[in-house]
Each structure stands twice: as C-alpha cells, then as structure tokens.
Coordinates of C-alpha atoms in Angstrom, one line a residue:
X1 CA 78.7 -30.6 82.9
X2 CA 78.8 -26.5 83.8
X3 CA 78.4 -25.8 79.6
X4 CA 75.7 -28.6 79.4
X5 CA 74.1 -27.2 82.4
X6 CA 74.5 -23.4 80.7
X7 CA 72.9 -24.7 77.6
X8 CA 69.8 -26.2 79.3
X9 CA 69.5 -23.1 81.4
X10 CA 69.5 -21.3 78.1
X11 CA 67.0 -23.6 76.3
X12 CA 65.0 -22.9 79.1
X13 CA 64.8 -19.5 78.8
X14 CA 63.9 -19.5 75.3
X15 CA 61.2 -21.8 75.9
X16 CA 59.6 -19.5 78.5
X17 CA 60.0 -16.4 76.0
X18 CA 58.0 -18.6 73.6
X19 CA 55.1 -19.7 75.9
X20 CA 55.1 -15.8 77.3
X21 CA 55.6 -14.3 73.9
X22 CA 53.7 -16.6 71.4
X23 CA 54.6 -16.0 67.9
X24 CA 50.9 -16.0 66.8
X25 CA 50.6 -19.0 64.0
X26 CA 49.4 -17.9 60.6
X27 CA 45.9 -19.1 59.9
X28 CA 44.9 -21.8 58.1
X29 CA 43.2 -20.9 54.5
X30 CA 39.7 -22.1 53.2
X31 CA 37.1 -23.8 56.1
X32 CA 33.8 -22.6 56.8
X33 CA 34.5 -19.0 57.2
X34 CA 34.9 -18.9 53.1
X35 CA 31.4 -21.0 52.4
X36 CA 29.4 -17.3 52.7
X37 CA 31.1 -15.4 50.4
X38 CA 31.2 -18.5 47.9
X39 CA 27.4 -19.0 48.6
X40 CA 26.5 -15.3 47.5
X41 CA 28.7 -14.9 44.7
X42 CA 26.8 -17.6 43.0
X43 CA 23.2 -16.4 44.6
X44 CA 23.4 -12.7 43.6
X45 CA 24.4 -14.1 39.9
X46 CA 21.6 -16.9 39.9
X47 CA 18.9 -14.1 40.8
X48 CA 20.2 -11.5 38.4
X49 CA 20.1 -13.9 35.9
X50 CA 17.0 -15.6 36.3
X51 CA 15.4 -12.1 36.9
X52 CA 16.3 -11.0 33.2
X53 CA 14.9 -14.2 31.5
X54 CA 11.1 -14.5 31.9
X55 CA 10.1 -11.3 30.4
X56 CA 12.9 -10.9 27.9
X57 CA 10.7 -11.9 25.3
X58 CA 8.2 -9.0 26.0
X59 CA 11.2 -6.5 26.1
X60 CA 12.3 -7.4 22.6
X61 CA 8.8 -7.6 21.3
X62 CA 7.6 -4.0 22.8
X63 CA 11.0 -2.2 22.4
X64 CA 12.9 -3.7 19.8
X65 CA 9.8 -4.5 17.6
X66 CA 10.6 -7.9 16.9
X67 CA 8.4 -10.5 15.9
X68 CA 8.0 -13.7 17.8
X69 CA 9.9 -15.9 16.2
X70 CA 12.9 -13.6 15.7
X71 CA 12.7 -12.4 19.5
X72 CA 12.6 -16.3 20.4
X73 CA 15.1 -17.2 18.1
X74 CA 17.8 -14.3 19.9
X75 CA 16.9 -16.0 23.3
X76 CA 17.5 -19.3 22.0
X77 CA 20.8 -18.7 20.9
X78 CA 21.4 -16.7 24.5
X79 CA 20.1 -19.9 25.9
X80 CA 22.4 -22.1 23.7
X81 CA 25.4 -20.1 24.7
X82 CA 24.7 -19.7 28.3
X83 CA 25.1 -23.3 29.1
X84 CA 27.5 -24.3 26.5
X85 CA 30.2 -21.5 27.8
X86 CA 30.4 -23.4 31.4
X87 CA 32.3 -26.5 29.4
X88 CA 34.5 -24.1 28.2
X89 CA 35.1 -22.5 31.6
X90 CA 35.4 -25.7 32.9
X91 CA 38.2 -26.7 30.6
X92 CA 40.1 -23.3 30.8
X93 CA 39.6 -23.5 35.1
X94 CA 41.0 -27.3 35.0
X95 CA 44.0 -26.8 32.6
X96 CA 44.8 -22.9 32.7
X97 CA 43.2 -20.5 35.0
X98 CA 42.0 -22.3 38.0
X99 CA 38.6 -22.1 39.9
X100 CA 39.3 -18.9 41.7
X101 CA 40.5 -16.9 38.4
X102 CA 37.7 -17.9 36.4
X103 CA 35.1 -17.0 38.9
X104 CA 36.4 -13.7 39.5
X105 CA 36.8 -13.0 35.8
X106 CA 33.5 -14.5 35.2
X107 CA 31.9 -12.1 38.0
X108 CA 33.6 -9.2 36.3
X109 CA 32.3 -10.0 32.8
X110 CA 28.6 -10.7 34.1
X111 CA 28.8 -7.1 35.7
X112 CA 29.8 -5.8 32.4
X113 CA 26.7 -7.6 30.3
X114 CA 24.3 -6.2 33.3
X115 CA 25.4 -3.2 32.5
X116 CA 25.2 -3.3 28.7
X117 CA 21.6 -4.7 29.0
X118 CA 20.9 -1.7 31.6
X119 CA 22.2 0.7 29.0
X120 CA 19.7 -0.1 26.2
X121 CA 16.7 0.5 28.7
X122 CA 18.1 3.7 29.7
X123 CA 19.4 5.6 26.3
X124 CA 16.5 5.8 24.0
X125 CA 18.9 5.9 21.2
X126 CA 20.1 2.1 21.4
X127 CA 16.6 1.3 20.4
X128 CA 13.9 1.4 17.9
X129 CA 11.5 4.1 17.9
X130 CA 7.6 2.7 19.5
X131 CA 5.7 1.6 16.8
X132 CA 3.2 3.9 15.3
X133 CA -0.2 2.6 16.2
X134 CA -2.9 4.6 13.8
X135 CA -0.5 4.3 10.6
X136 CA 0.3 0.3 12.1
X137 CA 4.2 1.3 10.7
X138 CA 7.0 -0.3 12.7
X139 CA 11.0 0.8 12.5
X140 CA 13.2 -2.0 12.9
X141 CA 16.4 -1.8 14.9
X142 CA 19.5 -0.6 13.2
X143 CA 22.9 -3.3 12.7
X144 CA 24.3 -0.9 16.4
X145 CA 21.2 -1.0 18.2
X146 CA 21.3 -5.1 17.4
X147 CA 24.9 -5.6 18.2
X148 CA 24.5 -3.6 21.5
X149 CA 22.0 -5.8 22.9
X150 CA 23.2 -9.1 21.4
X151 CA 26.7 -8.4 22.8
X152 CA 25.1 -7.8 26.4
X153 CA 23.7 -11.3 26.0
X154 CA 27.1 -12.8 24.7
X155 CA 29.1 -10.6 27.9
X156 CA 26.3 -12.3 30.3
X157 CA 27.0 -15.8 28.7
X158 CA 30.9 -15.3 28.8
X159 CA 30.3 -14.9 32.8
X160 CA 28.0 -17.4 33.1
X161 CA 30.5 -19.7 31.9
X162 CA 33.4 -18.8 34.6
X163 CA 31.4 -18.8 37.5
X164 CA 28.5 -21.8 37.1
X165 CA 31.1 -24.7 36.6
X166 CA 33.1 -23.7 39.1
X167 CA 31.6 -22.5 42.2
X168 CA 30.4 -25.6 43.8
X169 CA 34.2 -27.4 43.1
X170 CA 35.8 -24.3 44.5
X171 CA 33.5 -24.6 47.5
X172 CA 34.4 -28.4 48.0
X173 CA 38.5 -27.5 47.5
X174 CA 37.5 -24.8 50.7
X175 CA 36.7 -28.0 52.7
X176 CA 38.7 -30.6 51.6
X177 CA 41.3 -31.4 54.3
X178 CA 42.2 -34.4 55.2
X179 CA 40.2 -37.6 56.3
X180 CA 38.5 -35.4 59.1
X181 CA 34.7 -36.8 59.7
X182 CA 34.0 -33.6 60.6
X183 CA 35.0 -32.0 57.6
X184 CA 32.5 -34.7 55.6
X185 CA 29.3 -33.5 57.5
X186 CA 30.3 -29.8 56.9
X187 CA 30.8 -30.3 53.3
X188 CA 27.8 -32.4 53.2
X189 CA 25.9 -29.3 55.1
X190 CA 27.6 -26.7 52.0
X191 CA 26.1 -28.9 49.1
X192 CA 22.6 -28.9 50.7
X193 CA 23.0 -25.1 51.4
X194 CA 24.3 -24.5 47.7
X195 CA 21.4 -26.4 46.1
X196 CA 19.0 -24.9 48.4
X197 CA 20.4 -21.3 47.6
X198 CA 20.0 -22.2 43.9
X199 CA 15.7 -22.8 44.3
X200 CA 15.6 -19.4 46.3
X201 CA 17.5 -17.5 43.8
X202 CA 15.1 -18.8 41.4
X203 CA 12.1 -18.0 43.5
X204 CA 13.1 -14.7 44.7
X205 CA 13.9 -13.7 40.7
X206 CA 10.5 -14.5 39.6
X207 CA 8.6 -12.9 42.7
X208 CA 10.7 -9.9 43.2
X209 CA 12.3 -9.0 40.0
X210 CA 9.5 -9.9 37.9
X211 CA 7.1 -7.6 39.2
X212 CA 9.3 -5.0 39.8
X213 CA 9.5 -5.0 35.8
X214 CA 6.1 -5.4 35.2
X215 CA 5.2 -2.3 37.5
X216 CA 8.4 -0.1 37.2
X217 CA 9.7 -0.7 33.5
X218 CA 13.0 -1.7 32.1
X219 CA 15.0 1.0 33.6
X220 CA 14.5 -0.3 37.0
X221 CA 14.0 -3.4 36.4
X222 CA 17.5 -4.4 34.7
X223 CA 18.9 -1.8 37.1
X224 CA 18.4 -4.2 40.3
X225 CA 20.4 -7.1 38.3
X226 CA 23.3 -4.4 37.7
X227 CA 23.7 -4.1 41.7
X228 CA 23.2 -7.5 42.6
X229 CA 25.9 -9.2 40.0
X230 CA 28.5 -6.3 41.7
X231 CA 27.6 -7.6 45.2
X232 CA 27.8 -10.9 43.6
X233 CA 31.4 -9.6 42.7
X234 CA 32.4 -8.0 45.3
X235 CA 31.3 -10.9 47.9
X236 CA 33.4 -12.7 46.1
X237 CA 37.1 -11.0 46.2
X238 CA 36.3 -10.1 50.1
X239 CA 36.8 -13.3 50.8
X240 CA 40.1 -13.7 48.6
X241 CA 42.9 -13.8 51.4
X242 CA 41.0 -16.4 53.2
X243 CA 40.5 -19.2 49.5
X244 CA 42.3 -22.3 49.0
X245 CA 43.6 -21.6 45.4
X246 CA 44.5 -25.0 43.3
X247 CA 46.6 -24.6 40.6
X248 CA 45.3 -25.9 37.2
X249 CA 45.4 -29.5 36.6
X250 CA 44.7 -31.6 33.5
X251 CA 41.7 -31.3 32.3
X252 CA 39.3 -34.8 31.3
X253 CA 38.4 -33.1 28.3
X254 CA 42.0 -32.9 27.3
X255 CA 42.5 -36.4 28.0
X256 CA 39.8 -37.6 25.7
X257 CA 41.5 -35.6 22.6
X258 CA 44.6 -37.3 23.6
X259 CA 42.9 -40.7 23.6
X260 CA 41.6 -40.2 20.2
X261 CA 44.5 -38.7 19.1
X262 CA 47.1 -41.6 20.1
X263 CA 44.4 -44.3 19.0
X264 CA 44.6 -42.7 15.5
X265 CA 48.4 -42.6 15.5
X266 CA 48.2 -46.8 16.6
X267 CA 45.5 -47.6 14.4
X268 CA 47.6 -49.9 12.0
X269 CA 49.1 -51.6 15.6
X270 CA 47.8 -54.7 17.0
X271 CA 47.6 -55.7 20.7
X272 CA 49.2 -58.8 21.2
X273 CA 48.6 -59.6 24.9
X274 CA 45.8 -57.6 26.6
X275 CA 47.2 -58.6 30.0
X276 CA 50.6 -58.0 29.7
X277 CA 52.9 -55.1 30.2
X278 CA 52.5 -54.2 26.7
X279 CA 49.8 -52.0 27.5
X280 CA 50.2 -48.8 30.3
X281 CA 48.4 -48.6 33.4
X282 CA 48.2 -45.1 35.2
X283 CA 48.9 -46.6 38.7
X284 CA 50.2 -49.8 39.4
X285 CA 47.4 -51.1 41.6
X286 CA 44.8 -49.9 39.1
X287 CA 42.0 -52.6 39.5
X288 CA 41.7 -52.2 35.8
X289 CA 43.9 -55.3 34.4
X290 CA 43.1 -54.9 30.5
X291 CA 40.9 -52.4 28.4
X292 CA 37.2 -53.8 27.8
X293 CA 36.4 -55.2 24.1
X294 CA 33.5 -52.7 23.5
X295 CA 34.7 -49.5 21.0
X296 CA 38.2 -51.9 20.8
X297 CA 39.4 -49.4 18.7
X298 CA 40.5 -46.6 21.4
X299 CA 42.6 -49.8 23.0
X300 CA 45.1 -48.9 21.0
X301 CA 45.8 -45.8 22.8
X302 CA 47.4 -47.5 25.7
X303 CA 50.2 -49.3 23.8
X304 CA 53.5 -49.1 24.6
X305 CA 56.0 -48.5 21.6
X306 CA 59.1 -48.1 23.5
X307 CA 59.1 -48.6 27.4
X308 CA 62.5 -46.4 27.4
X309 CA 60.9 -43.9 25.8
X310 CA 57.3 -44.2 26.5
X311 CA 57.4 -44.0 30.5
X312 CA 59.8 -42.1 32.6
X313 CA 61.8 -43.1 35.7
X314 CA 58.3 -42.5 38.1
X315 CA 56.3 -44.7 36.1
X316 CA 54.0 -41.5 34.4
X317 CA 54.0 -41.2 30.5
X318 CA 56.4 -39.0 29.0
X319 CA 54.4 -37.4 26.0
X320 CA 50.2 -38.0 27.2
X321 CA 50.0 -37.2 22.9
X322 CA 52.1 -40.5 22.7
X323 CA 50.4 -42.9 25.1
X324 CA 47.3 -43.1 27.4
X325 CA 46.2 -44.9 30.3
X326 CA 43.9 -47.8 30.3
X327 CA 42.2 -45.6 32.5
X328 CA 41.8 -42.6 30.3
X329 CA 40.4 -45.1 27.5
X330 CA 38.0 -46.2 29.8
X331 CA 36.7 -43.2 30.6
X332 CA 36.0 -42.0 27.3
X333 CA 34.4 -45.2 26.5
X334 CA 32.0 -44.5 29.2
X335 CA 31.0 -41.4 28.0
X336 CA 30.9 -42.6 24.4
X337 CA 27.9 -45.4 26.1
X338 CA 25.9 -42.9 27.6
X339 CA 25.5 -40.7 24.6
X340 CA 22.2 -41.9 23.1
X341 CA 20.5 -42.2 26.4
X342 CA 21.9 -38.5 27.1
X343 CA 20.6 -37.7 23.7
X344 CA 17.0 -38.4 24.6
X345 CA 16.8 -36.0 27.2
X346 CA 17.3 -33.0 24.3
X347 CA 13.5 -33.4 23.5
X348 CA 12.5 -32.5 27.0
X349 CA 14.5 -29.7 27.1
X350 CA 12.9 -28.4 23.8
X351 CA 9.7 -28.9 25.5
X352 CA 11.2 -27.0 28.8
X353 CA 12.6 -24.3 26.3
X354 CA 9.2 -23.1 25.0
X355 CA 8.4 -20.3 27.7
X356 CA 7.6 -17.8 25.4
X357 CA 4.7 -19.1 24.4
X358 CA 2.6 -19.6 27.5
X359 CA 3.9 -16.3 29.0
X360 CA 2.3 -14.4 26.3
X361 CA -1.1 -17.2 26.9
X362 CA -1.0 -15.5 30.5
X363 CA -0.8 -12.0 29.3
X364 CA -3.9 -12.7 27.3
X365 CA -5.8 -14.1 30.1
X366 CA -7.4 -13.2 33.6
X367 CA -4.9 -13.2 36.2
X368 CA -6.3 -11.8 39.1
X369 CA -6.3 -13.4 42.3
X370 CA -8.6 -11.1 43.9
X371 CA -9.8 -7.9 42.3
X372 CA -7.2 -5.4 42.7
X373 CA -4.2 -8.4 43.1
X374 CA -2.9 -9.5 39.9
X375 CA -0.4 -12.7 39.5
X376 CA 2.6 -12.0 37.1
X377 CA 2.5 -13.3 33.8
X378 CA 6.0 -13.8 33.8
X379 CA 6.1 -15.7 37.2
X380 CA 4.2 -18.7 36.2
X381 CA 7.4 -20.9 36.1
X382 CA 7.2 -20.7 39.9
X383 CA 4.5 -23.6 39.9
X384 CA 7.1 -25.7 38.1
X385 CA 10.1 -24.5 40.8
X386 CA 7.4 -25.3 43.3
X387 CA 6.2 -28.8 41.7
X388 CA 10.3 -30.0 41.5
X389 CA 10.8 -28.9 45.3
X390 CA 7.6 -30.6 46.5
X391 CA 8.2 -34.0 44.6
X392 CA 12.1 -34.1 45.6
X393 CA 11.0 -33.3 49.2
X394 CA 8.8 -36.2 49.0
X395 CA 9.9 -38.9 47.1
X396 CA 12.8 -40.3 49.5
X397 CA 11.1 -39.5 52.7
X398 CA 7.4 -40.4 51.7
X399 CA 6.4 -41.8 48.5
X400 CA 9.3 -44.7 48.5
X401 CA 8.5 -45.4 51.8
X402 CA 4.8 -46.0 51.3
X403 CA 5.1 -47.8 48.2
X404 CA 7.6 -50.3 50.2
X405 CA 5.2 -50.7 52.8
X406 CA 2.2 -51.6 50.4
X407 CA 4.1 -54.0 48.2
X408 CA 5.8 -55.6 51.2
X409 CA 9.1 -55.1 49.8
X410 CA 11.6 -52.8 49.0
X411 CA 10.5 -49.9 46.1
X412 CA 13.3 -48.1 44.1
X413 CA 13.0 -46.8 40.8
X414 CA 16.0 -47.2 38.6
X415 CA 18.1 -44.0 37.3
X416 CA 17.0 -45.2 33.3
X417 CA 13.6 -46.0 34.3
X418 CA 13.3 -42.3 36.1
X419 CA 14.7 -40.8 32.9
X420 CA 12.0 -42.4 30.7
X421 CA 9.1 -41.2 33.1
X422 CA 10.3 -38.0 32.7
X423 CA 9.9 -38.0 28.6
X424 CA 6.5 -39.2 29.5
X425 CA 5.7 -36.4 31.2
X426 CA 7.1 -33.5 29.4
X427 CA 5.2 -35.1 26.4
X428 CA 1.9 -34.7 28.9
X429 CA 2.8 -31.4 29.6
X430 CA 2.9 -30.6 25.6
X431 CA -0.7 -32.1 25.5
X432 CA -2.2 -30.6 28.0
X433 CA -0.4 -27.2 26.7
X434 CA -2.1 -27.7 23.2
X435 CA -5.6 -28.5 24.6
X436 CA -5.3 -25.2 26.6
X437 CA -4.6 -23.1 24.1
X438 CA -7.0 -24.4 21.9
X439 CA -10.3 -23.8 24.2
X440 CA -8.0 -20.4 24.8
X441 CA -8.1 -19.2 21.3
X442 CA -11.7 -20.4 20.4
X443 CA -12.5 -18.0 23.3
X444 CA -10.5 -15.2 22.0
X445 CA -12.7 -15.4 18.6
X446 CA -16.2 -15.7 20.1
X447 CA -15.2 -12.9 22.1
X448 CA -14.2 -10.8 19.1
X449 CA -10.5 -10.5 19.9
X450 CA -8.9 -12.3 16.9
X451 CA -7.3 -9.1 15.6
X452 CA -6.5 -7.6 19.3
X453 CA -3.9 -9.5 21.3
X454 CA -3.6 -7.6 23.7
X455 CA -7.1 -8.3 24.9
X456 CA -7.8 -9.9 28.2
X457 CA -10.1 -12.9 27.5
X458 CA -12.5 -14.0 30.2
X459 CA -10.4 -17.0 31.0
X460 CA -8.8 -17.4 33.9
X461 CA -4.8 -17.6 33.5
X462 CA -4.4 -20.6 36.0
X463 CA -5.7 -23.0 33.3
X464 CA -2.2 -23.0 32.7
X465 CA -0.8 -24.2 35.8
X466 CA -1.4 -28.1 35.3
X467 CA 1.2 -27.9 32.3
X468 CA 3.8 -25.9 34.3
X469 CA 3.0 -28.8 37.2
X470 CA 3.8 -31.2 34.9
X471 CA 7.1 -30.1 33.3
X472 CA 8.3 -29.7 37.2
X473 CA 7.7 -33.4 37.5
X474 CA 9.1 -34.3 34.3
X475 CA 12.0 -31.8 35.3
X476 CA 12.5 -33.9 39.0
X477 CA 12.4 -37.6 37.1
X478 CA 14.2 -36.7 33.8
X479 CA 16.8 -34.6 34.8
X480 CA 17.6 -35.8 38.4
X481 CA 17.6 -39.2 36.8
X482 CA 20.0 -38.7 34.3
X483 CA 22.4 -37.1 36.8
X484 CA 22.0 -40.3 39.2
X485 CA 22.7 -42.6 35.8
X486 CA 25.5 -40.6 35.2
X487 CA 26.9 -40.6 38.3
X488 CA 26.4 -44.3 38.7
X489 CA 27.9 -44.8 35.5
X490 CA 30.8 -43.0 35.2
X491 CA 34.2 -43.7 37.7
X492 CA 34.5 -40.5 40.2
X493 CA 37.1 -39.0 38.1
X494 CA 34.1 -37.9 35.8
X495 CA 31.8 -36.9 38.3
X496 CA 32.4 -33.1 36.8
X497 CA 31.4 -34.5 32.9
X498 CA 27.6 -35.3 34.6
X499 CA 26.4 -32.1 35.1
X500 CA 28.3 -30.9 31.6
X501 CA 26.4 -33.6 29.9
X502 CA 23.2 -31.8 31.1
X503 CA 24.1 -28.3 30.2
X504 CA 25.3 -29.6 27.1
X505 CA 22.3 -30.9 26.3
X506 CA 20.2 -27.6 27.3
X507 CA 22.6 -26.0 24.9
X508 CA 21.4 -28.4 21.9
X509 CA 17.7 -28.1 22.5
X510 CA 18.1 -24.5 22.6
X511 CA 19.4 -24.7 18.9
X512 CA 17.3 -27.3 18.0
X513 CA 14.1 -25.2 19.2
X514 CA 15.3 -22.2 17.1
X515 CA 15.7 -24.3 14.3
X516 CA 12.2 -25.7 14.3
X517 CA 10.2 -22.9 15.0
X518 CA 11.9 -20.8 12.3
X519 CA 10.9 -23.9 9.8
X520 CA 7.5 -23.8 11.4
X521 CA 7.1 -19.9 11.0
X522 CA 8.6 -20.1 7.3
X523 CA 6.3 -23.2 6.2
X524 CA 3.3 -21.8 8.0
X525 CA 3.4 -18.1 6.5
X526 CA 3.4 -19.3 2.7
X527 CA 1.4 -17.7 0.6
X528 CA 0.6 -14.5 2.8
X529 CA -0.9 -17.4 5.3
X530 CA -1.0 -16.4 8.8
X531 CA 2.3 -18.2 10.9
X532 CA 1.0 -20.6 13.2
X533 CA 3.8 -18.8 15.3
X534 CA 2.5 -15.1 14.5
X535 CA 3.2 -12.9 16.4
X536 CA -0.2 -11.6 17.3
X537 CA -1.1 -15.0 19.4
X538 CA -5.1 -14.9 18.4
X539 CA -4.0 -15.2 14.9
X540 CA -1.7 -17.9 15.3
X541 CA -2.0 -21.7 15.7
X542 CA 0.0 -22.2 18.9
X543 CA -2.0 -25.2 19.4
X544 CA -1.1 -26.7 16.4
X545 CA 2.8 -25.8 17.3
X546 CA 2.6 -27.6 20.5
X547 CA 0.8 -31.0 18.7
X548 CA 4.1 -30.8 16.6
X549 CA 6.3 -30.9 19.8
X550 CA 3.7 -33.7 21.0
X551 CA 4.5 -35.9 17.9
X552 CA 7.9 -35.3 18.2
X553 CA 8.1 -36.0 22.1
X554 CA 6.3 -39.3 21.2
X555 CA 8.9 -40.4 18.5
X556 CA 11.6 -39.6 21.7
X557 CA 9.8 -41.9 23.7
X558 CA 10.0 -44.8 21.4
X559 CA 13.8 -44.0 20.8
X560 CA 14.4 -43.9 24.5
X561 CA 12.7 -47.5 24.7
X562 CA 14.8 -48.4 22.4
X563 CA 18.2 -47.1 23.7
X564 CA 17.5 -48.1 26.8
X565 CA 16.6 -51.6 25.6
X566 CA 19.9 -51.9 23.9
X567 CA 21.9 -50.5 26.6
X568 CA 24.6 -52.4 28.5
X569 CA 25.4 -50.8 31.6
X570 CA 29.4 -50.8 32.4
X571 CA 30.8 -53.7 33.8
X572 CA 33.1 -54.7 36.8
X573 CA 35.7 -55.0 34.4
X574 CA 35.8 -51.5 33.6
X575 CA 36.1 -49.5 36.4
X576 CA 38.8 -48.4 38.4
X577 CA 38.2 -46.0 41.3
X578 CA 34.6 -45.7 40.1
X579 CA 33.9 -49.3 40.5
X580 CA 31.1 -48.7 43.2
X581 CA 29.7 -46.5 40.8
X582 CA 29.2 -48.9 38.2
X583 CA 28.0 -51.8 40.6
X584 CA 25.1 -49.3 42.0
X585 CA 24.1 -48.0 38.6
X586 CA 23.6 -51.7 37.7
X587 CA 21.6 -52.2 40.5
X588 CA 19.5 -49.5 39.8
X589 CA 18.1 -51.1 36.7

C-alpha cells in the first residue's frame, strides 16, 4: 500500500509539473494563415503576366520590326504553350513532384522569364535597329535576337505551367482537415476570394501596367512585372514552414494511359459475364456493378486473368499496367464522350484570340475621354471583363428569379444550352467587329490615310466597345457553361480535368488561329497584292478576315447543334462516387 501511495504521489507531482510548465504543442500546419501567401503568389503572377500580353504585338512590330502575321504567330504559339504547360504541370505535380515543389519551381522560372523579357527592352543589342523612315528600310532581327525573345516566352510558359494548375488545389489542401463544417465554410470563402483576386488582377494589369508601358516605355513597363513576379515567388516561400505538403500520388492522365494500354493487351479476350468476379473493382462497395455498354472495347481493361497474380492481398491490382478497375474505365469513357462538345468551344476561343486586330484598330481611332484624358488602346479588354463580371453577378441573383417570376415556374438554362448561347454570341461579336472595321476603313480612305497606319481617324474608338461586351457575354455563357457541363458529367475524381479541358481548348485554338491567319496572309498576298492582314491597317482588309471567321463560327454553331442533339448524358449506371454529378447533368438538360 505504501509503495502504491508513493507511486501515486510521484504521478501527482509529475502532473503538477506538467501543468505548471506545459510543453508547448507543435503548431498544426495549414489553415487560414497560409491563405494570404497562396493568393498573393497567384495574384502577383497574374498581374505580371496579363500586364505583358495586351501591348505585346505593338512591342514586336515596333521594336523587332515584325509584320502583323509573324508577330501574331509568335503570340499564338506563346498562348498555346501557356495553356498546354499547365496540363503537363498537373501531371508532374500529381505523379512526381507534389504541389508545393511544382508551384515553387514555377514561381522561380516565372521570375527568370520576366527578367529575360526585360533584358530585351534594356539592352539595345538584343533588338534590331529602328526602321529608317526616310529610306523605308527595316532590318530584321538576327537569329540570336529572336532566340532570346522566344526563350523568354518559353520560360514564362513553363513557369505558368507550374503555378496555374496547382495553386487552387494547394490552397484547398491547407483547409482539408476532417469533416469540420467550419473548414467547409472557410474553403468556400477561399474559393470566392481566389476567383475574385483573379478578376482584380486582370483589371489591375490593364489599368496600371498597360498605361505605364504607353507613357513610360518598355524598360519601365517590363521592369514592373519583374518586381511583381519576384514578390509572387517570395510571398509563396515565406510561408513554407506552415504549409501542408501532400506527397505526389497517382495521376488521372497515367490512369487513362493504363486503361488504353491494358485494353489493347486484352483485345483478343472475351468478357463472359459482366457482373461476375471476372472484372476488377477498385472498391468492394462500389456503385458500379458492371461497365457500361458504350465503348465496349475499353471494358477489356478490367478483365482479371489470374486472381492470384493480378490482385494483391489488400485487393489492389498488383500491376496497374496489366489490370484496371471498372471505375478507371468509366472515367476514360466519360472523358471521350464529352470531346465532341468540347471541340465546339475551340472556335469560340479562336474568336477571343483576335486581340491584336482590335488593338491596332483602337490605336488608329480617337480614344479621348476628355480633351486631356485618353483611354489606352490595349485596355479595351476591360469591357470584356466588366461585362463578364456584371453578368455573373446578376445571372443567379436577378435574371433567373425575374424570369421564373414572369413564367410562373422555375427557369434555369442547362449547361449545354449555355454553351450554345455562348457560341452564338461569339459569332455575333465577330459580325459586329466586321461591320465596325468596314466603317473604320472607309473613313480612313475618305480622310486620305490609306498609306498612313499611324494616323488617328475622326472616329471614336468606343465603337469597339459593343464587340468587347458581346465577347464578355459569350465567355460568361460558354466557358462557365463548359465547366458546369464537365462537373456534372464527370465523377468527382475527375474534377481537375474540367479546367484542364478549358486550357487545352485555348491551346488548340491558338495553334489553329495561327494556321488560319498564316493561310489567309499567304493566299491574299499572292501576285503582289496587299494582304488582308497587312501590317498597314488601312491598306489591309481586316473586315474580310472577320467575315471569314463569321462563316467559320456559323458552321461551328451548326456542328454544335448536331453534337448536342446526338449527345447521350452519362447514366446512373456509369457513376461511381460522382453519381450525383451525373444525375445533375441530366437535370440541367
């Protein structure tokens, strides 16, 4: 008894000591404290990147003596790379590097890219000499000079490929702690703040960076993005000790490749009984009993040849390159099924990529707001952003409730309907662009400026505003409709693919836009004729080029109608953990 008393006394003393001198608990990683650093990293990167884009065609034409078509082709390739690299970045992040390392490397590379571009403005030897206006001669840039310029664009694209696909998911990682309802609310607040910061970044780029380039030149105009990129990188690494750093896991892209490879290996096998143990499930309690009948050739990827060799003791596939789960097969099927409708958005993205033409039009028109205040030619894209923001804000809160009240029943546009409206509006934006350009060119000829591309016409540049507003509405319907469509048709495990498809569409559109403009330039300049897309805006026929895009957009609208009519929504049979999403997709139609 005495020994027990002594032990109890000792334990009481120990508890007393620990209570008096408590060992500080190790701080839990993640949480709200990391949010400002992640948002700052993305926001500063976006301001810097979008600040470089609007005036870049002017920089290439005036500083590198490039023609409109060649300059545009470089920008199209830059846009294609910038939208393709995030897909590669997402794959590397998911499979090998993890999100923290991918964002960190992307931030450092982005700083290097802006420094390289800034050097082209700072060092005279990196550019060809200015054109001799008296002799009318211009020296082309050397191979080394063009290599430095293109390298800066390539490095910027690689940097964007590290930051863009990971920032949002990395922020969500910091808040994903159990099932606490408070965390869910914080996560929703983070998402809202993240997207708001994106819109604000674009506005700041067009209202601050672009005017600085116009008034203080390229040295200052490209120097500020360098500082912003540096702040972006530093702000991200400052919070490194506080981040939750998830390890790399299996990538969806790898899973898709595995399904195709295994289905090809098993192409000569036959599935005897779809609902038997002959087929492999990722989880025992999966909602998927059997694979769907569509694209049946892929179903052979989940045939179990030998249970002892193909499946481990814990129920997983011993070699994913020899056996895939039904869930993986259905994920690939869901992706393949949306490709036709996805492809209809490419022409919409092509219409958005024609930013160089309106810029040159605006520079040739009267941009005065007052006698002393002039609107920057490269900032007219603000009207697209403002229209998009106003529509998104009013759509759910004002327009739908009002329409429901008028009709006496709930009104909601389906995702596919919104995609179609966006395609129609983008076509109308091109029609307006063609009409305004025809009027502008006629005035230029009447005022005797056909040989003077730098002359300012007696015509307000704000005639360009309607086409920008229509493009904003087209973006609000088409892009958001596409995202809603993908999220409703895909399982939850494929949510990251939705944004990847949008980026891939823009990348393909940029390549096709380059091909279209080059083809038009080559065909219309034969026989010594002036090209439709001439460097001299008043000699060219930009209006004809717009009408060509209108015709292509019209055929794209017909193609969309066929795709939407033949599209068969995913059924409940094909849904796993994303089953609710599949049902929602049908309701939206």
